[in-house]
Amino acid sequence: MSKTLITGGCGFVGSNLIRQIVEQGRAERIVVLDNETMGSPRDLPDAGLDYHKGDICDLDAVSRAVAGCDTIIHLAANTRVIESIEDPTLNFEVNVRGTFNVLLAARDAGVRRVVMASTGGAILGDVEPPVHEGMVPQPAAPYGASKLAAEGYGSAFAASYGMQVTALRFSNVYGPRSYRKGSAVAHFFKQVLDGNPITVYGDGSQVRDFVFVADLCRGILQAIDANVSGAFQLGSGQPTSINELLVEMKRVVGANRWSEVHFADWRAGEVRQTYCDITKARQAFDFDPATPLEKGLEATWQWFLQQTASTPT
Ligand SMILES: NC(=O)c1ccc[n+]([C@@H]2O[C@H](COP(=O)([O-])OP(=O)(O)OC[C@H]3O[C@@H](n4cnc5c(N)ncnc54)[C@H](O)[C@@H]3O)[C@@H](O)[C@H]2O)c1
């Protein structure tokens, strides 16, 4: 039976992906490797997973987890752009050294393919959107640089050792199970729930591409099933400014519960405008991020409300 290792499987994308794999009744057995810094096995479905607590910076731990697997979905990472500016060394260790370990362990265990989570906007920097796979990368923060280095090693391992490596460049993912995330949608909803004001860095005109996590996870599985290699943008393909996002979120939450919005100085290293062109993924594996922003925000808000309702006081 096919066996897939998911690194970072306890995190936001990983826990949604594993649920989708279980719900789709897919045949592969799932192994999870996670160091539990940003995720917990409590967020995983009770579905007979083979769980390893361990760090991707520890080659032995990766090698033990990967034994017998034919596919790796590599999601574990240090994911915060602003923190990567404050501590580029940690970001390098986890995202570059850690990914290198995953590739080494994969090569030595005879793993057929590695699908790694990468990023669109952060790799390409401040360029005229829509961003696409043909653009020259110019990362604006260490996080983007680390993902670019990881993609580089992926490409080299594919060419040197005959492995199939796919880099899926996610845009801004939002959705249920994002309660540990500091990204815009999760952070703003948490501020509303706690009755705190929302701080927007800059004037809110910055543009992002918000993709609903269920659409993204379907895309990851479609890419695996289609056996594609190389780099692919996975986003909604739609530009949304932070100000537009706030209007939609306020509508979903209701004006009576909505928080005050404050505007603060722009942050260094933040890309002003990014959204992606998803033509390549559409053509290669029918990627179809069909969930409209308002529906995705509604599902996310309902999930956050349920969490608060079920949290013991
Ligand atoms: N969420 C987004 O909007 C977004 C956008 C672009 C790219 N990505 C990429 O997608 C992937 C998944 O993102 P996410 O939002 O689920 O992040 P997340 O932080 O929710 O999950 C990452 C998981 O990896 C684990 N982890 C972190 N460091 C580890 C290490 N050294 N060893 C083992 N496990 C470790 C964490 O405990 C966590 O469970 C990441 O590679 C991220 O860079 C995410």
Tab-separated table of C-alpha atoms and ligand atoms in Angstrom:
chain	number	residue	atom	x	y	z
A	1	MET	CA	0.000	0.000	0.000
A	2	SER	CA	1.208	3.510	-0.811
A	3	LYS	CA	2.529	5.415	2.210
A	4	THR	CA	2.860	9.205	2.465
A	5	LEU	CA	4.872	11.181	5.000
A	6	ILE	CA	3.409	14.612	5.801
A	7	THR	CA	5.897	16.856	7.600
A	8	GLY	CA	4.248	19.619	9.613
A	9	GLY	CA	1.024	17.597	9.439
A	10	CYS	CA	-0.302	19.060	12.724
A	11	GLY	CA	-0.286	22.624	11.354
A	12	PHE	CA	-3.029	24.611	9.669
A	13	VAL	CA	-2.649	23.266	6.116
A	14	GLY	CA	-1.565	19.799	7.293
A	15	SER	CA	-4.515	19.196	9.604
A	16	ASN	CA	-6.963	20.303	6.876
A	17	LEU	CA	-5.170	18.177	4.264
A	18	ILE	CA	-5.223	15.053	6.435
A	19	ARG	CA	-8.944	15.514	7.077
A	20	GLN	CA	-9.540	15.812	3.350
A	21	ILE	CA	-7.476	12.660	2.664
A	22	VAL	CA	-9.532	10.756	5.249
A	23	GLU	CA	-12.859	12.182	3.964
A	24	GLN	CA	-12.004	11.306	0.368
A	25	GLY	CA	-11.278	7.721	1.510
A	26	ARG	CA	-7.934	7.754	-0.276
A	27	ALA	CA	-5.907	4.569	-0.148
A	28	GLU	CA	-2.556	5.878	1.104
A	29	ARG	CA	-1.387	5.318	4.692
A	30	ILE	CA	-0.371	8.566	6.382
A	31	VAL	CA	2.721	9.150	8.502
A	32	VAL	CA	3.071	12.536	10.267
A	33	LEU	CA	6.287	14.170	11.461
A	34	ASP	CA	5.869	17.361	13.500
A	35	ASN	CA	7.815	19.012	16.299
A	36	GLU	CA	4.601	20.503	17.739
A	37	THR	CA	5.925	24.086	17.858
A	38	MET	CA	2.935	25.406	15.883
A	39	GLY	CA	0.604	22.419	15.799
A	40	SER	CA	-0.699	19.631	17.973
A	41	PRO	CA	-1.617	16.005	17.238
A	42	ARG	CA	-4.886	16.798	19.042
A	43	ASP	CA	-5.898	18.616	15.834
A	44	LEU	CA	-5.545	15.448	13.762
A	45	PRO	CA	-8.443	13.096	13.023
A	46	ASP	CA	-8.469	9.749	14.797
A	47	ALA	CA	-7.776	7.750	11.658
A	48	GLY	CA	-4.950	5.326	12.446
A	49	LEU	CA	-2.164	7.739	11.489
A	50	ASP	CA	1.444	6.802	12.194
A	51	TYR	CA	2.569	9.781	14.286
A	52	HIS	CA	6.192	10.825	14.970
A	53	LYS	CA	7.030	13.777	17.181
A	54	GLY	CA	10.328	15.046	15.777
A	55	ASP	CA	12.195	17.862	14.098
A	56	ILE	CA	13.088	18.145	10.414
A	57	CYS	CA	16.425	19.615	11.518
A	58	ASP	CA	17.223	16.168	12.961
A	59	LEU	CA	18.156	13.959	9.992
A	60	ASP	CA	17.782	10.739	12.017
A	61	ALA	CA	14.243	11.689	13.012
A	62	VAL	CA	13.339	12.403	9.375
A	63	SER	CA	14.934	9.117	8.249
A	64	ARG	CA	12.953	7.115	10.815
A	65	ALA	CA	9.672	8.771	9.783
A	66	VAL	CA	10.256	8.341	6.053
A	67	ALA	CA	11.061	4.605	6.143
A	68	GLY	CA	8.769	2.746	3.742
A	69	CYS	CA	7.154	5.899	2.274
A	70	ASP	CA	6.871	6.510	-1.465
A	71	THR	CA	5.679	10.140	-1.234
A	72	ILE	CA	6.485	13.077	1.035
A	73	ILE	CA	4.299	16.161	1.387
A	74	HIS	CA	6.692	18.583	3.034
A	75	LEU	CA	4.797	21.300	4.919
A	76	ALA	CA	6.912	21.801	8.070
A	77	ALA	CA	8.436	25.257	8.076
A	78	ASN	CA	9.082	28.432	9.923
A	79	THR	CA	6.260	30.298	8.229
A	80	ARG	CA	6.251	33.878	9.507
A	81	VAL	CA	7.601	36.531	7.159
A	82	ILE	CA	8.112	39.275	9.756
A	83	GLU	CA	9.748	36.867	12.262
A	84	SER	CA	12.148	35.797	9.518
A	85	ILE	CA	13.356	39.403	9.337
A	86	GLU	CA	13.865	39.427	13.118
A	87	ASP	CA	15.542	35.986	13.223
A	88	PRO	CA	16.824	34.958	9.768
A	89	THR	CA	19.043	32.224	11.245
A	90	LEU	CA	16.199	30.179	12.727
A	91	ASN	CA	14.281	30.602	9.481
A	92	PHE	CA	17.286	29.360	7.508
A	93	GLU	CA	17.841	26.351	9.781
A	94	VAL	CA	14.248	25.122	9.558
A	95	ASN	CA	13.386	26.000	5.969
A	96	VAL	CA	16.703	25.387	4.213
A	97	ARG	CA	18.549	22.872	6.436
A	98	GLY	CA	15.276	21.144	7.324
A	99	THR	CA	14.182	20.833	3.691
A	100	PHE	CA	17.667	19.634	2.737
A	101	ASN	CA	17.322	16.895	5.390
A	102	VAL	CA	13.924	15.908	4.005
A	103	LEU	CA	15.389	15.621	0.497
A	104	LEU	CA	18.456	13.666	1.727
A	105	ALA	CA	16.302	11.249	3.720
A	106	ALA	CA	13.963	10.903	0.720
A	107	ARG	CA	16.846	10.102	-1.614
A	108	ASP	CA	18.343	7.552	0.774
A	109	ALA	CA	15.003	5.853	1.424
A	110	GLY	CA	14.166	5.626	-2.298
A	111	VAL	CA	11.151	7.946	-2.033
A	112	ARG	CA	9.664	8.463	-5.477
A	113	ARG	CA	8.361	12.000	-5.075
A	114	VAL	CA	8.459	15.015	-2.819
A	115	VAL	CA	5.809	17.729	-2.924
A	116	MET	CA	6.944	20.799	-1.019
A	117	ALA	CA	5.012	23.831	0.164
A	118	SER	CA	6.485	26.997	-1.237
A	119	THR	CA	5.232	30.532	-1.567
A	120	GLY	CA	4.308	32.843	-4.414
A	121	GLY	CA	4.541	36.455	-3.321
A	122	ALA	CA	7.365	36.032	-0.819
A	123	ILE	CA	9.671	34.386	-3.367
A	124	LEU	CA	9.007	36.883	-6.122
A	125	GLY	CA	9.128	40.108	-4.093
A	126	ASP	CA	7.698	43.420	-5.220
A	127	VAL	CA	6.854	42.741	-8.855
A	128	GLU	CA	3.897	43.686	-10.992
A	129	PRO	CA	1.140	41.092	-10.323
A	130	PRO	CA	-0.265	38.687	-11.303
A	131	VAL	CA	2.783	36.615	-10.340
A	132	HIS	CA	3.521	33.460	-12.250
A	133	GLU	CA	6.081	30.664	-12.484
A	134	GLY	CA	8.018	32.333	-15.309
A	135	MET	CA	9.109	35.343	-13.225
A	136	VAL	CA	12.624	35.856	-11.875
A	137	PRO	CA	12.551	35.483	-8.062
A	138	GLN	CA	13.665	38.458	-5.963
A	139	PRO	CA	12.657	37.690	-2.374
A	140	ALA	CA	12.078	40.713	-0.135
A	141	ALA	CA	12.420	38.855	3.210
A	142	PRO	CA	14.499	35.919	4.528
A	143	TYR	CA	11.367	33.718	4.525
A	144	GLY	CA	11.057	34.063	0.727
A	145	ALA	CA	14.790	33.487	0.314
A	146	SER	CA	14.610	30.287	2.379
A	147	LYS	CA	11.737	28.945	0.276
A	148	LEU	CA	13.609	29.814	-2.904
A	149	ALA	CA	16.695	27.951	-1.610
A	150	ALA	CA	14.464	24.988	-0.739
A	151	GLU	CA	13.012	24.992	-4.270
A	152	GLY	CA	16.571	25.134	-5.623
A	153	TYR	CA	17.588	22.023	-3.682
A	154	GLY	CA	14.397	20.324	-4.786
A	155	SER	CA	15.191	21.008	-8.420
A	156	ALA	CA	18.795	19.814	-7.945
A	157	PHE	CA	17.754	16.585	-6.213
A	158	ALA	CA	15.236	15.910	-8.985
A	159	ALA	CA	17.879	16.327	-11.689
A	160	SER	CA	20.750	14.643	-9.802
A	161	TYR	CA	19.004	11.678	-8.192
A	162	GLY	CA	16.007	11.054	-10.442
A	163	MET	CA	13.380	11.980	-7.842
A	164	GLN	CA	10.154	13.756	-8.764
A	165	VAL	CA	9.965	17.083	-6.935
A	166	THR	CA	7.058	19.527	-7.071
A	167	ALA	CA	7.005	22.976	-5.473
A	168	LEU	CA	3.499	24.291	-4.824
A	169	ARG	CA	3.617	28.033	-4.295
A	170	PHE	CA	0.715	28.842	-1.986
A	171	SER	CA	-0.741	32.322	-1.791
A	172	ASN	CA	-2.408	33.527	1.488
A	173	VAL	CA	-4.298	30.525	2.793
A	174	TYR	CA	-7.229	31.031	5.162
A	175	GLY	CA	-9.886	28.810	6.677
A	176	PRO	CA	-10.901	26.648	9.624
A	177	ARG	CA	-8.172	25.365	11.998
A	178	SER	CA	-6.068	28.507	11.552
A	179	TYR	CA	-6.262	29.522	15.227
A	180	ARG	CA	-2.464	29.528	15.698
A	181	LYS	CA	-1.834	31.609	12.573
A	182	GLY	CA	-0.854	35.259	12.566
A	183	SER	CA	-2.020	35.789	8.969
A	184	ALA	CA	-4.622	38.465	8.190
A	185	VAL	CA	-7.912	36.547	8.265
A	186	ALA	CA	-7.084	34.440	11.334
A	187	HIS	CA	-5.563	37.350	13.212
A	188	PHE	CA	-8.452	39.739	12.484
A	189	PHE	CA	-11.109	37.162	13.485
A	190	LYS	CA	-9.231	36.435	16.721
A	191	GLN	CA	-9.078	40.166	17.501
A	192	VAL	CA	-12.843	40.439	16.961
A	193	LEU	CA	-13.525	37.425	19.188
A	194	ASP	CA	-11.376	38.909	21.944
A	195	GLY	CA	-13.020	42.340	21.554
A	196	ASN	CA	-9.704	43.961	20.598
A	197	PRO	CA	-9.050	46.577	17.912
A	198	ILE	CA	-7.575	45.485	14.573
A	199	THR	CA	-4.259	47.002	13.510
A	200	VAL	CA	-3.547	47.290	9.806
A	201	TYR	CA	0.048	48.047	8.822
A	202	GLY	CA	0.004	50.625	6.034
A	203	ASP	CA	-3.181	52.126	4.622
A	204	GLY	CA	-4.910	48.845	3.796
A	205	SER	CA	-4.360	49.222	0.064
A	206	GLN	CA	-1.958	46.259	-0.019
A	207	VAL	CA	-3.282	43.490	-2.235
A	208	ARG	CA	-3.239	39.768	-1.461
A	209	ASP	CA	-4.572	36.558	-2.963
A	210	PHE	CA	-6.704	34.734	-0.366
A	211	VAL	CA	-7.259	31.051	-1.124
A	212	PHE	CA	-9.623	28.897	0.924
A	213	VAL	CA	-7.825	26.018	2.595
A	214	ALA	CA	-10.160	23.295	1.281
A	215	ASP	CA	-9.551	24.486	-2.313
A	216	LEU	CA	-5.802	24.516	-1.676
A	217	CYS	CA	-5.802	20.990	-0.194
A	218	ARG	CA	-7.780	19.670	-3.160
A	219	GLY	CA	-5.111	21.266	-5.369
A	220	ILE	CA	-2.288	19.524	-3.472
A	221	LEU	CA	-3.958	16.129	-3.930
A	222	GLN	CA	-4.756	16.837	-7.592
A	223	ALA	CA	-1.086	17.728	-8.199
A	224	ILE	CA	-0.034	14.425	-6.610
A	225	ASP	CA	-2.555	12.394	-8.610
A	226	ALA	CA	-1.506	14.106	-11.863
A	227	ASN	CA	2.172	13.274	-11.171
A	228	VAL	CA	3.355	16.748	-12.115
A	229	SER	CA	6.797	18.144	-11.336
A	230	GLY	CA	8.214	21.675	-11.272
A	231	ALA	CA	6.714	24.801	-9.695
A	232	PHE	CA	3.022	25.777	-9.607
A	233	GLN	CA	1.199	28.755	-8.159
A	234	LEU	CA	-1.780	27.722	-6.010
A	235	GLY	CA	-3.962	30.675	-5.107
A	236	SER	CA	-7.418	32.018	-5.831
A	237	GLY	CA	-6.112	34.054	-8.739
A	238	GLN	CA	-8.160	36.995	-7.361
A	239	PRO	CA	-6.704	40.268	-6.047
A	240	THR	CA	-8.214	41.507	-2.761
A	241	SER	CA	-7.007	44.555	-0.853
A	242	ILE	CA	-6.883	44.437	2.937
A	243	ASN	CA	-9.550	47.168	2.974
A	244	GLU	CA	-11.828	44.995	0.782
A	245	LEU	CA	-11.128	42.012	3.030
A	246	LEU	CA	-12.129	44.046	6.098
A	247	VAL	CA	-15.432	45.038	4.473
A	248	GLU	CA	-16.246	41.356	3.750
A	249	MET	CA	-15.185	40.255	7.238
A	250	LYS	CA	-17.307	42.955	8.870
A	251	ARG	CA	-20.312	41.777	6.858
A	252	VAL	CA	-19.735	38.177	7.991
A	253	VAL	CA	-19.234	39.102	11.668
A	254	GLY	CA	-21.976	41.757	11.837
A	255	ALA	CA	-21.461	45.471	12.439
A	256	ASN	CA	-22.481	45.249	16.110
A	257	ARG	CA	-19.664	42.837	16.953
A	258	TRP	CA	-17.036	44.313	14.625
A	259	SER	CA	-13.767	45.798	16.032
A	260	GLU	CA	-12.308	49.248	15.567
A	261	VAL	CA	-9.635	49.340	12.847
A	262	HIS	CA	-6.379	51.257	13.449
A	263	PHE	CA	-3.781	51.982	10.817
A	264	ALA	CA	-0.044	51.867	11.689
A	265	ASP	CA	3.211	52.356	9.751
A	266	TRP	CA	4.097	50.034	6.891
A	267	ARG	CA	6.392	47.134	7.887
A	268	ALA	CA	9.743	46.554	6.185
A	269	GLY	CA	9.963	43.525	3.918
A	270	GLU	CA	6.210	43.387	3.280
A	271	VAL	CA	5.245	43.015	-0.367
A	272	ARG	CA	2.672	45.702	-1.320
A	273	GLN	CA	0.753	43.930	-4.046
A	274	THR	CA	0.611	40.271	-4.923
A	275	TYR	CA	-1.864	37.866	-6.425
A	276	CYS	CA	-1.188	34.980	-8.738
A	277	ASP	CA	-1.919	33.662	-12.169
A	278	ILE	CA	-3.029	30.037	-11.727
A	279	THR	CA	-3.219	29.109	-15.421
A	280	LYS	CA	-0.373	26.585	-15.186
A	281	ALA	CA	-2.014	24.644	-12.312
A	282	ARG	CA	-5.430	24.793	-14.042
A	283	GLN	CA	-3.960	23.334	-17.206
A	284	ALA	CA	-1.752	20.720	-15.527
A	285	PHE	CA	-4.174	19.274	-12.961
A	286	ASP	CA	-7.515	21.103	-13.267
A	287	PHE	CA	-6.881	23.245	-10.186
A	288	ASP	CA	-10.175	24.998	-9.469
A	289	PRO	CA	-10.276	27.202	-6.356
A	290	ALA	CA	-14.044	27.644	-6.568
A	291	THR	CA	-14.904	28.909	-3.065
A	292	PRO	CA	-15.874	32.621	-3.202
A	293	LEU	CA	-14.219	34.795	-0.538
A	294	GLU	CA	-17.511	35.503	1.246
A	295	LYS	CA	-18.337	31.772	1.537
A	296	GLY	CA	-14.838	30.921	2.745
A	297	LEU	CA	-14.890	33.730	5.319
A	298	GLU	CA	-18.304	32.618	6.551
A	299	ALA	CA	-17.052	29.021	7.043
A	300	THR	CA	-13.935	30.294	8.811
A	301	TRP	CA	-15.894	32.585	11.141
A	302	GLN	CA	-18.348	29.795	12.010
A	303	TRP	CA	-15.384	27.568	12.866
A	304	PHE	CA	-13.866	30.240	15.125
A	305	LEU	CA	-17.242	30.749	16.859
A	306	GLN	CA	-17.579	27.001	17.471
A	307	GLN	CA	-14.093	26.903	18.967
A	308	THR	CA	-14.932	29.660	21.415
A	309	ALA	CA	-18.231	27.999	22.287
A	310	SER	CA	-16.495	24.675	23.015
A	311	THR	CA	-13.531	26.128	24.970
A	312	PRO	CA	-14.028	25.496	28.704
A	313	THR	CA	-13.821	28.685	30.768
B	1	LIG	N1	-0.645	29.349	5.449
B	1	LIG	C1	-0.257	30.118	4.415
B	1	LIG	O1	-0.890	31.140	4.089
B	1	LIG	C2	0.955	29.731	3.586
B	1	LIG	C3	1.302	30.515	2.479
B	1	LIG	C4	2.419	30.180	1.717
B	1	LIG	C5	3.142	29.048	2.055
B	1	LIG	N2	2.795	28.304	3.134
B	1	LIG	C6	3.611	27.130	3.480
B	1	LIG	O2	2.746	26.020	3.703
B	1	LIG	C7	3.298	25.180	4.718
B	1	LIG	C8	2.272	24.925	5.788
B	1	LIG	O3	1.896	26.185	6.357
B	1	LIG	P1	0.891	26.270	7.580
B	1	LIG	O4	0.134	27.523	7.399
B	1	LIG	O5	0.145	24.996	7.740
B	1	LIG	O6	1.913	26.481	8.782
B	1	LIG	P2	1.760	26.054	10.303
B	1	LIG	O7	2.751	26.861	11.075
B	1	LIG	O8	0.338	26.064	10.734
B	1	LIG	O9	2.228	24.530	10.289
B	1	LIG	C9	3.556	24.145	10.225
B	1	LIG	C10	3.701	22.863	11.029
B	1	LIG	O10	5.077	22.489	10.976
B	1	LIG	C11	5.524	22.180	12.289
B	1	LIG	N3	6.944	22.510	12.346
B	1	LIG	C12	7.521	23.743	12.370
B	1	LIG	N4	8.851	23.634	12.439
B	1	LIG	C13	9.123	22.302	12.419
B	1	LIG	C14	10.333	21.551	12.470
B	1	LIG	N5	11.516	22.148	12.571
B	1	LIG	N6	10.245	20.193	12.444
B	1	LIG	C15	9.033	19.574	12.381
B	1	LIG	N7	7.872	20.234	12.350
B	1	LIG	C16	7.916	21.578	12.362
B	1	LIG	C17	4.674	23.038	13.215
B	1	LIG	O11	4.587	22.486	14.531
B	1	LIG	C18	3.323	23.035	12.504
B	1	LIG	O12	2.516	21.953	12.928
B	1	LIG	C19	4.575	25.882	5.201
B	1	LIG	O13	5.673	25.311	4.536
B	1	LIG	C20	4.369	27.312	4.777
B	1	LIG	O14	5.599	27.989	4.595
B	1	LIG	C21	1.714	28.608	3.921
